Coordinates of C-alpha atoms and ligand atoms in Angstrom, one line a residue:
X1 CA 0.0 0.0 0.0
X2 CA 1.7 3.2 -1.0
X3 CA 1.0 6.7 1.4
X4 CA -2.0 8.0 -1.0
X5 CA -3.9 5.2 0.0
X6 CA -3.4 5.0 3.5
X7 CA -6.1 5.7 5.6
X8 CA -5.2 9.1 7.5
X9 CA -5.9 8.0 10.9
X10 CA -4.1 9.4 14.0
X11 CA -3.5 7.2 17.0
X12 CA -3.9 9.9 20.0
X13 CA -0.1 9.5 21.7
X14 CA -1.5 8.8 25.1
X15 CA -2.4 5.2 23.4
X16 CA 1.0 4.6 21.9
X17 CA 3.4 1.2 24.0
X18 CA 6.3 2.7 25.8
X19 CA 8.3 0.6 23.1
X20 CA 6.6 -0.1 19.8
X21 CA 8.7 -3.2 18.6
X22 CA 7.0 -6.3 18.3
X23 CA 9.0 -7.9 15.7
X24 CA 9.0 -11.9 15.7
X25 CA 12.8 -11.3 15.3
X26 CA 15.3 -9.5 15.3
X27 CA 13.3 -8.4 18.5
X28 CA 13.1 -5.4 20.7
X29 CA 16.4 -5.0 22.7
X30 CA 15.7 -3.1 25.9
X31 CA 17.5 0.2 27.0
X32 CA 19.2 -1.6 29.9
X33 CA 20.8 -3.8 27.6
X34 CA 22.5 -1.1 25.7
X35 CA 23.5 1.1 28.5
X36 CA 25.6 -1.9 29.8
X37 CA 26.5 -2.1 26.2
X38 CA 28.0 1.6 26.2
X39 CA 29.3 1.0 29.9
X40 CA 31.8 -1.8 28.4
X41 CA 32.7 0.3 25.7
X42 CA 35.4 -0.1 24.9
X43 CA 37.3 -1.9 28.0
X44 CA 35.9 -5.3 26.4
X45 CA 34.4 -4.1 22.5
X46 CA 37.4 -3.9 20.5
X47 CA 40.0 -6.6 22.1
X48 CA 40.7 -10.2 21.6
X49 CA 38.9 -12.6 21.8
X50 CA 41.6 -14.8 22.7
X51 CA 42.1 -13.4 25.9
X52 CA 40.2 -13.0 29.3
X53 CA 37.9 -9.9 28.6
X54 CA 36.0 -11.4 25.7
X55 CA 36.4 -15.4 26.9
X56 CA 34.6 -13.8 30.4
X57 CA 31.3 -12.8 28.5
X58 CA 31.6 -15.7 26.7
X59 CA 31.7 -17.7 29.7
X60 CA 28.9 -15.4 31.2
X61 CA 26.7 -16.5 28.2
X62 CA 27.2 -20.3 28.5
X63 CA 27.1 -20.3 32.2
X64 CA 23.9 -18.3 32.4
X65 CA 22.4 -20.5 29.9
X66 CA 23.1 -23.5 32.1
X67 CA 21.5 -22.2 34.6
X68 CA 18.7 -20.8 32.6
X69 CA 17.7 -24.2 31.7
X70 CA 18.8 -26.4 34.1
X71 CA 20.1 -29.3 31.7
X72 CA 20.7 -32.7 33.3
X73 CA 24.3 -33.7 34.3
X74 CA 26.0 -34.2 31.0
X75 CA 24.7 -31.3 28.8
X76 CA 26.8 -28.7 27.3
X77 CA 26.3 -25.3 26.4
X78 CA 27.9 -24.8 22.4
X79 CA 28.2 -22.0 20.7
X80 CA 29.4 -20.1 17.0
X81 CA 28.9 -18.2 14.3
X82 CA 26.6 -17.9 11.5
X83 CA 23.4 -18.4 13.2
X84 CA 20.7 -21.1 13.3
X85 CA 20.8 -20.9 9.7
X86 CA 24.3 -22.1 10.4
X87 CA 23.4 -24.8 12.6
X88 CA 21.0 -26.8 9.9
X89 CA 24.7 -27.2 7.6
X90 CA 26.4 -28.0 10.9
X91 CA 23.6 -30.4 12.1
X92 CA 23.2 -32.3 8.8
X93 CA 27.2 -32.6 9.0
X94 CA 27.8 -33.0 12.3
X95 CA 24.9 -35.2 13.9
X96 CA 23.0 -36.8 10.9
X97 CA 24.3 -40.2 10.7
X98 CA 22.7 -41.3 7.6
X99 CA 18.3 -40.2 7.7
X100 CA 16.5 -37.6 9.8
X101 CA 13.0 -37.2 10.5
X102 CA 11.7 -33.8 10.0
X103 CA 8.1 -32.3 11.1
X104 CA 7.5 -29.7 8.2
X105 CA 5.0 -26.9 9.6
X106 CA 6.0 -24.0 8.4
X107 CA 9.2 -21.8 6.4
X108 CA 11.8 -22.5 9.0
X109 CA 11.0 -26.1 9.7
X110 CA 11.1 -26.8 5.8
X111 CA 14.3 -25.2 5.7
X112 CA 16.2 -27.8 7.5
X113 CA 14.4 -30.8 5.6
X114 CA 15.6 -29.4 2.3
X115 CA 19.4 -29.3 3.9
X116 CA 19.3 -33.1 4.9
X117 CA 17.4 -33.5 1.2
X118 CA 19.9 -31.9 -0.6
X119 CA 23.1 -33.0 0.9
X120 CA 25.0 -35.9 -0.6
X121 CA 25.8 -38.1 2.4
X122 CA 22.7 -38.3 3.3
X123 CA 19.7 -40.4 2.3
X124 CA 16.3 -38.0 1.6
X125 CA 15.0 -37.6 4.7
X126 CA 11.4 -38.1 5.9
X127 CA 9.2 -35.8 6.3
X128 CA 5.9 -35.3 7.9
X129 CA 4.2 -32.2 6.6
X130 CA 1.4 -30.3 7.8
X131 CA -0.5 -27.4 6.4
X132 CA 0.3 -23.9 7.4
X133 CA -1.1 -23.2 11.3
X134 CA -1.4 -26.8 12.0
X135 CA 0.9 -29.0 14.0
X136 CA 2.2 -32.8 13.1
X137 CA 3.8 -35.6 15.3
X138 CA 6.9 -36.9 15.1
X139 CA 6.1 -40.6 14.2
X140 CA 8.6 -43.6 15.6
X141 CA 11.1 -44.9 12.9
X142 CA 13.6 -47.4 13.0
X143 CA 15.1 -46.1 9.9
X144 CA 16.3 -42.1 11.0
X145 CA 19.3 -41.2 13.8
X146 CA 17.8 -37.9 14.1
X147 CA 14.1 -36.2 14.8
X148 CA 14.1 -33.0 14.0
X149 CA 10.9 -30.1 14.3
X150 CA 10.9 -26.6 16.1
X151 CA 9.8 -25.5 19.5
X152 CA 7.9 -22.6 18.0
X153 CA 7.4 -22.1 14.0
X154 CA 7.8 -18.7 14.0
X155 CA 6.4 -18.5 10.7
X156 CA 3.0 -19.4 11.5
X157 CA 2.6 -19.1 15.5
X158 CA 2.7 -22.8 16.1
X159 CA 4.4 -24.2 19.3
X160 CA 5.5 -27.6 19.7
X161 CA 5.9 -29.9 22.5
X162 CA 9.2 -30.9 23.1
X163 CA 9.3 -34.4 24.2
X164 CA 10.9 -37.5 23.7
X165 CA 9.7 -39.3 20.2
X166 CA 7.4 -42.7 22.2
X167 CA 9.1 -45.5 20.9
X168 CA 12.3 -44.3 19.5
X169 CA 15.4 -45.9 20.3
X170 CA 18.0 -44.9 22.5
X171 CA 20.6 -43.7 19.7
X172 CA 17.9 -41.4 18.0
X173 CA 18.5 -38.0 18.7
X174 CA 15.9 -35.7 19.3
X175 CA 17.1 -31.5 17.7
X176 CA 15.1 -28.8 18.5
X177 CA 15.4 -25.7 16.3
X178 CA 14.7 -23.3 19.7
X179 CA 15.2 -20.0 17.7
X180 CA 12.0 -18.4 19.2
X181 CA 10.9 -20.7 21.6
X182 CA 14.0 -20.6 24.0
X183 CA 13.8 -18.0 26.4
X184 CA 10.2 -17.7 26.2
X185 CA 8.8 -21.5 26.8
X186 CA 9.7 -23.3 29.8
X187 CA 11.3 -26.7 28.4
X188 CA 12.5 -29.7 30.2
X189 CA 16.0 -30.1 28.7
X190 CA 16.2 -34.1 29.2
X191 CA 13.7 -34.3 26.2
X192 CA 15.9 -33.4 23.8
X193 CA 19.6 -33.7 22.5
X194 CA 20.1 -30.6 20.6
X195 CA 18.1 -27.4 21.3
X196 CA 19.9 -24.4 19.1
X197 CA 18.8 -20.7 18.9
X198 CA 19.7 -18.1 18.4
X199 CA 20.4 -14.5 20.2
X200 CA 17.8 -12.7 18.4
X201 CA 14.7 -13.5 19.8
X202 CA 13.8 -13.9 23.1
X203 CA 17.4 -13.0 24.5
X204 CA 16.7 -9.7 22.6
X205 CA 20.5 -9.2 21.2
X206 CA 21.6 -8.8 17.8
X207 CA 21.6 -11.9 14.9
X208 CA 24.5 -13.8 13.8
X209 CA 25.4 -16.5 16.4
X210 CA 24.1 -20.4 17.1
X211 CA 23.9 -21.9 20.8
X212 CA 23.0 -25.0 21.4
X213 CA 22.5 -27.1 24.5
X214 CA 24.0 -30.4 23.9
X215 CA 23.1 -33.6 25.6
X216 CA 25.7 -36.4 26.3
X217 CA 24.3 -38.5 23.5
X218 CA 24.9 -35.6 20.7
X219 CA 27.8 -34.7 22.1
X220 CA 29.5 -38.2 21.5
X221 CA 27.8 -38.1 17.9
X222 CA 29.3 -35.1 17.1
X223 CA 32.7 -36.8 18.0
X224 CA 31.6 -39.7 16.0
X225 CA 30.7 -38.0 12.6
X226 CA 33.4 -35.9 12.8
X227 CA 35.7 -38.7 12.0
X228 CA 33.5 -40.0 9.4
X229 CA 34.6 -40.7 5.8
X230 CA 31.6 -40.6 3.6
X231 CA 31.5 -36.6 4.2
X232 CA 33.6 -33.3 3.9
X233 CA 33.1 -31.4 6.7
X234 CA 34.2 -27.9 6.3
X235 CA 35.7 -26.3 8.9
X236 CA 33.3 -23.6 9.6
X237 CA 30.9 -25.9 9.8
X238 CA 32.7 -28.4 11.9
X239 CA 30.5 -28.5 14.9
X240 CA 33.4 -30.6 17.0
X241 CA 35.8 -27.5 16.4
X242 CA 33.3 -25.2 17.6
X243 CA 32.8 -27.7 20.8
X244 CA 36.3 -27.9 21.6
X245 CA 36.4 -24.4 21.3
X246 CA 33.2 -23.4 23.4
X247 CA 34.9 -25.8 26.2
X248 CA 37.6 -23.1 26.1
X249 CA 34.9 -20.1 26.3
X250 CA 36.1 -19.0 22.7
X251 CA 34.4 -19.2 19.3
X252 CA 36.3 -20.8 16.1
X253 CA 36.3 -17.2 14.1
X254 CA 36.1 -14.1 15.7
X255 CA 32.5 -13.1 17.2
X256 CA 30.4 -10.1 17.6
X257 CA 31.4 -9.4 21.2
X258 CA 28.7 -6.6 21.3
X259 CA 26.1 -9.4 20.5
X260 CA 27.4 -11.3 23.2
X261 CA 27.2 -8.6 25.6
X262 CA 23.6 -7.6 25.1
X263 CA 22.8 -11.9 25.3
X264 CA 24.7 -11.9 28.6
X265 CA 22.9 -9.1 29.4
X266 CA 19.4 -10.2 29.1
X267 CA 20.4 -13.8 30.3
X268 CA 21.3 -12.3 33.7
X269 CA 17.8 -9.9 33.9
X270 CA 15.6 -13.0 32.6
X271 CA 17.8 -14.9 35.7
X272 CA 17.0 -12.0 38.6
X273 CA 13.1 -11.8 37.2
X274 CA 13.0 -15.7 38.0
X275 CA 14.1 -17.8 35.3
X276 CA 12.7 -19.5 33.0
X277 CA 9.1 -20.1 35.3
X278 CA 9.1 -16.3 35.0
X279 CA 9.3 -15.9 31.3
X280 CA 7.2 -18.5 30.4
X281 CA 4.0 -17.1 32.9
X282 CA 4.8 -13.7 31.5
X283 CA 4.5 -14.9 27.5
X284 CA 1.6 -17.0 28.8
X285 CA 0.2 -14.0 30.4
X286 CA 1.0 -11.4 27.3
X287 CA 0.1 -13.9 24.3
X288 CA -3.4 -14.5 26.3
X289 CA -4.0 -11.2 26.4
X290 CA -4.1 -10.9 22.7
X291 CA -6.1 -14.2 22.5
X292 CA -8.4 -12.5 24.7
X293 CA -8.7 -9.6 22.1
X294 CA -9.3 -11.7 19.3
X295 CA -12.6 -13.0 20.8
X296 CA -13.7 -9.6 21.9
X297 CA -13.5 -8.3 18.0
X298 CA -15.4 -10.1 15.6
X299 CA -13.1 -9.1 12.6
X300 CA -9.9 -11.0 14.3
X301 CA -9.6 -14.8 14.2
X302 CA -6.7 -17.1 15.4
X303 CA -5.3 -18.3 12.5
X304 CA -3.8 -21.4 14.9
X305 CA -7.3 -23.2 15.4
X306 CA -5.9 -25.5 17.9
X307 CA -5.6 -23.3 21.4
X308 CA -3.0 -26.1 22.7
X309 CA -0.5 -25.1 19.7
X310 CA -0.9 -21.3 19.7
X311 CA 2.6 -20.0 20.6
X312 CA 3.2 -18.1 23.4
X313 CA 5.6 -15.9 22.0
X314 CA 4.2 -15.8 18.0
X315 CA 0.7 -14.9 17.9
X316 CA -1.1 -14.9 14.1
X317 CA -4.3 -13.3 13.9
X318 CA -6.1 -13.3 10.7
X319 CA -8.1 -10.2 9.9
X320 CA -11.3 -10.4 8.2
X321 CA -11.2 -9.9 4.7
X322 CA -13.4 -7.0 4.6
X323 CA -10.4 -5.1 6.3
X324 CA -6.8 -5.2 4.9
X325 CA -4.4 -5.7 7.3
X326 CA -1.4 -3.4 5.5
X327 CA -3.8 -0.4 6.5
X328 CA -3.8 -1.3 10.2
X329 CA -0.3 -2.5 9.8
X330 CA 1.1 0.5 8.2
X331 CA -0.9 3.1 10.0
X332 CA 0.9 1.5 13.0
X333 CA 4.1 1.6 11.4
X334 CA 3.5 5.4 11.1
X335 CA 2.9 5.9 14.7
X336 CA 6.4 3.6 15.8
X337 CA 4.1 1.1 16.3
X338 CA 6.5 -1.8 14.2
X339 CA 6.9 -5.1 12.8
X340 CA 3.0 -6.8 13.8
X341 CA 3.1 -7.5 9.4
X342 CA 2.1 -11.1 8.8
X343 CA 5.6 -13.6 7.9
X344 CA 5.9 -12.3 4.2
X345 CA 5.7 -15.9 2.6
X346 CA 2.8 -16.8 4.1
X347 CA 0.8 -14.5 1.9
X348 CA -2.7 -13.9 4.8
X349 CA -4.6 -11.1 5.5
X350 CA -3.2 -11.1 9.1
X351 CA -1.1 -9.6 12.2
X352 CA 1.8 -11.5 13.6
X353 CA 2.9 -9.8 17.0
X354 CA 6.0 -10.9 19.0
X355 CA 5.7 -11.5 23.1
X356 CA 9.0 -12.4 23.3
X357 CA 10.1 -12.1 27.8
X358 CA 11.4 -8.5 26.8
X359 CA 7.7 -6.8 26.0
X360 CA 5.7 -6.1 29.3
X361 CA 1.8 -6.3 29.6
X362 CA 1.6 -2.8 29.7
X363 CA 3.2 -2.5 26.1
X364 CA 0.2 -5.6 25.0
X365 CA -2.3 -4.1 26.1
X366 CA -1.1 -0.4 24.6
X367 CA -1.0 -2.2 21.5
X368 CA -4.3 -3.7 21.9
X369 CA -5.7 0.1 22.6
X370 CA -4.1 1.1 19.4
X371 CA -5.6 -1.6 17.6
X372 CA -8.9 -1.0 18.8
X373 CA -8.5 2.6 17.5
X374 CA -7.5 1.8 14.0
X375 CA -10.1 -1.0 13.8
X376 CA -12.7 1.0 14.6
X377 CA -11.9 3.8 12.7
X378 CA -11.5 1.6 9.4
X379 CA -15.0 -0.3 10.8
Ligands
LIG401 C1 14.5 -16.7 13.1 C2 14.5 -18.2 13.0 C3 15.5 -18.9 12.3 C4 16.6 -18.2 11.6 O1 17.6 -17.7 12.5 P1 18.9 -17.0 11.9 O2 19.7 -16.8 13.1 O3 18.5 -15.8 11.2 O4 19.6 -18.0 11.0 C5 15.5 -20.3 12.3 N1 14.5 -20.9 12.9 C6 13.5 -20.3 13.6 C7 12.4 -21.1 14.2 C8 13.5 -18.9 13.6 O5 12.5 -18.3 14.2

């Protein structure tokens, strides 16, 4: 919609969130965060990352994590660069034996199926697809090494459970692609061998890093496949190299330490808030709120059907079609009111707002005023 045919409506300022970012990711950061940015400029920003400055927040980010999600004895907190884009290549070298599972429910899911399709040491994979808003099972299967769905498909606002596959053997791994969910779901770490993010979500810091929790069992895969020879494992990709380095608090190349810093940051506020119980009642609380909404108006609808596997921290809502959501959207957008578009791809008349742990309930329900006010001004 270009300016001339946006509706000129004016959302009075007394309405307006304190912070207008709702973006599904890259997410708000919050002001805290970068005043302890600025604070370690430039005693840390702008030294090496070899030595004890950098290796420190480093450290700070693994050990929070740990204690974040308080992993069985065993687990280990990995880390590198290139994001969880990153991680699919590094997973599909590093812990695919020879056939994954995937669940398909969405653009990111489907992004790590068409790695283990595409790559040539591996056999196609199987894939259990679902349409758009809906959520599959992972079905038992003698013939995969690895299960593989998200926590939260950030594309469409459906959550997962994350839980052991019933009936898989002991040597199938169970990966989590944890880019939105972690941080903002409680999760009970024994359920699963690999849960990666990334920093950009509910830890509100910048993109370009992986993390992943590892569990005993991946951990020794990793070692195993990485002296496989049906496979050329680069060595960016290499994800022993970046496990051997993590065990040192270092990265193989050199990170954004600024990234870091903000991650430790908000690790260590989610931690004196109350953990992960804390986050996970708060997105409960701020994603319900906007549930809530959608019954009061009768042009909104859930565009997850199923209340069990509406997100917590993604919530769709598809607008009637009588109303086009790039108005509402835009004449947000115009009051700092940003990001609430629907995931580009998935081509609906709808809203897609972000309650990642960062956005208070103030800010939802400021949002919620401002919708109202747009609504019924189009209405
Ligand atoms: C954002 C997102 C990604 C991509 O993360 P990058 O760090 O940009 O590679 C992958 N999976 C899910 C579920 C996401 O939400």
């Amino acid at each position: 919609m270009n300016a001339a045919q946006l509706p000129d409506i004016t959302i009075p300022s007394d309405l307006l969130p304190a912070d207008g970012r709702f973006g599904s990711g890259p997410s708000r950061v919050r002001p805290a965060q970068m005043d302890a940015l600025l604070a370690a400029n430039p005693g840390i920003i702008g030294t090496s990352h070899r030595q004890a400055p950098v290796k420190d927040v480093v450290g700070r980010v693994r050990r929070g994590l740990a204690e974040l999600f308080s992993p069985p004895e065993g687990y280990e907190v990995v880390l590198g660069n290139g994001g969880s884009t990153a991680f699919w290549d590094i997973a599909a070298l590093g812990l695919v034996r020879r056939r994954s599972q995937h669940l398909v429910l969405g653009e990111f899911s489907s992004k790590f199926a068409v790695e283990t399709a595409a790559a040539p040491h591996l056999e196609d994979p199987e894939v259990i697809s679902a349409q758009p808003g809906t959520l599959p099972a992972p079905v038992a299967s003698a013939d995969v090494d690895v299960y593989a769905w998200p926590h939260n498909e950030t594309s469409t606002g459906v959550m997962a459970p994350v839980q052991r596959v019933a009936g898989a053997g002991a040597d199938q791994l169970v990966l989590v692609d944890a880019t939105s969910g972690a941080g903002g779901i409680a999760v009970d770490m024994g359920q699963v061998d690999g849960y990666y993010f990334a920093p950009q979500k509910s830890f509100a810091s910048d993109g370009g890093l992986w993390i992943s929790l590892m569990s005993p069992a991946a951990l020794e895969r990793a070692s195993e496949l990485a002296a496989a020879t049906d496979r050329w494992i680069p060595a960016f990709l290499s994800l022993q190299t970046a496990i051997d380095n993590s065990r040192k608090d270092q990265t193989l190349n050199t990170p954004a330490v600024a990234t870091l810093l903000l991650m430790a940051e908000q690790i260590d506020w989610m931690l004196e808030q109350g953990g992960l119980a804390w986050a996970d009642a708060r997105t409960r609380s701020t994603s319900g709120m906007l549930h809530a909404w959608a019954e009061r108006r009768e042009e909104i609808t859930p565009f997850v059907a199923d209340p069990a596997a509406r997100s917590q921290v993604v919530t769709t809502l598809d607008v009637d079609e009588r109303i086009d959501a790039t108005a509402v959207t835009a004449t947000l957008r115009r009051h700092g009111v940003v990001d609430i578009e629907p995931y580009r791809k998935l081509g609906r008349n709808q809203l897609r707002i972000a309650t990642f742990p960062a956005v208070p309930e103030s800010d939802v329900a400021a949002l919620i005023a401002c919708l109202d006010h747009v609504l019924d001004a189009l209405g």
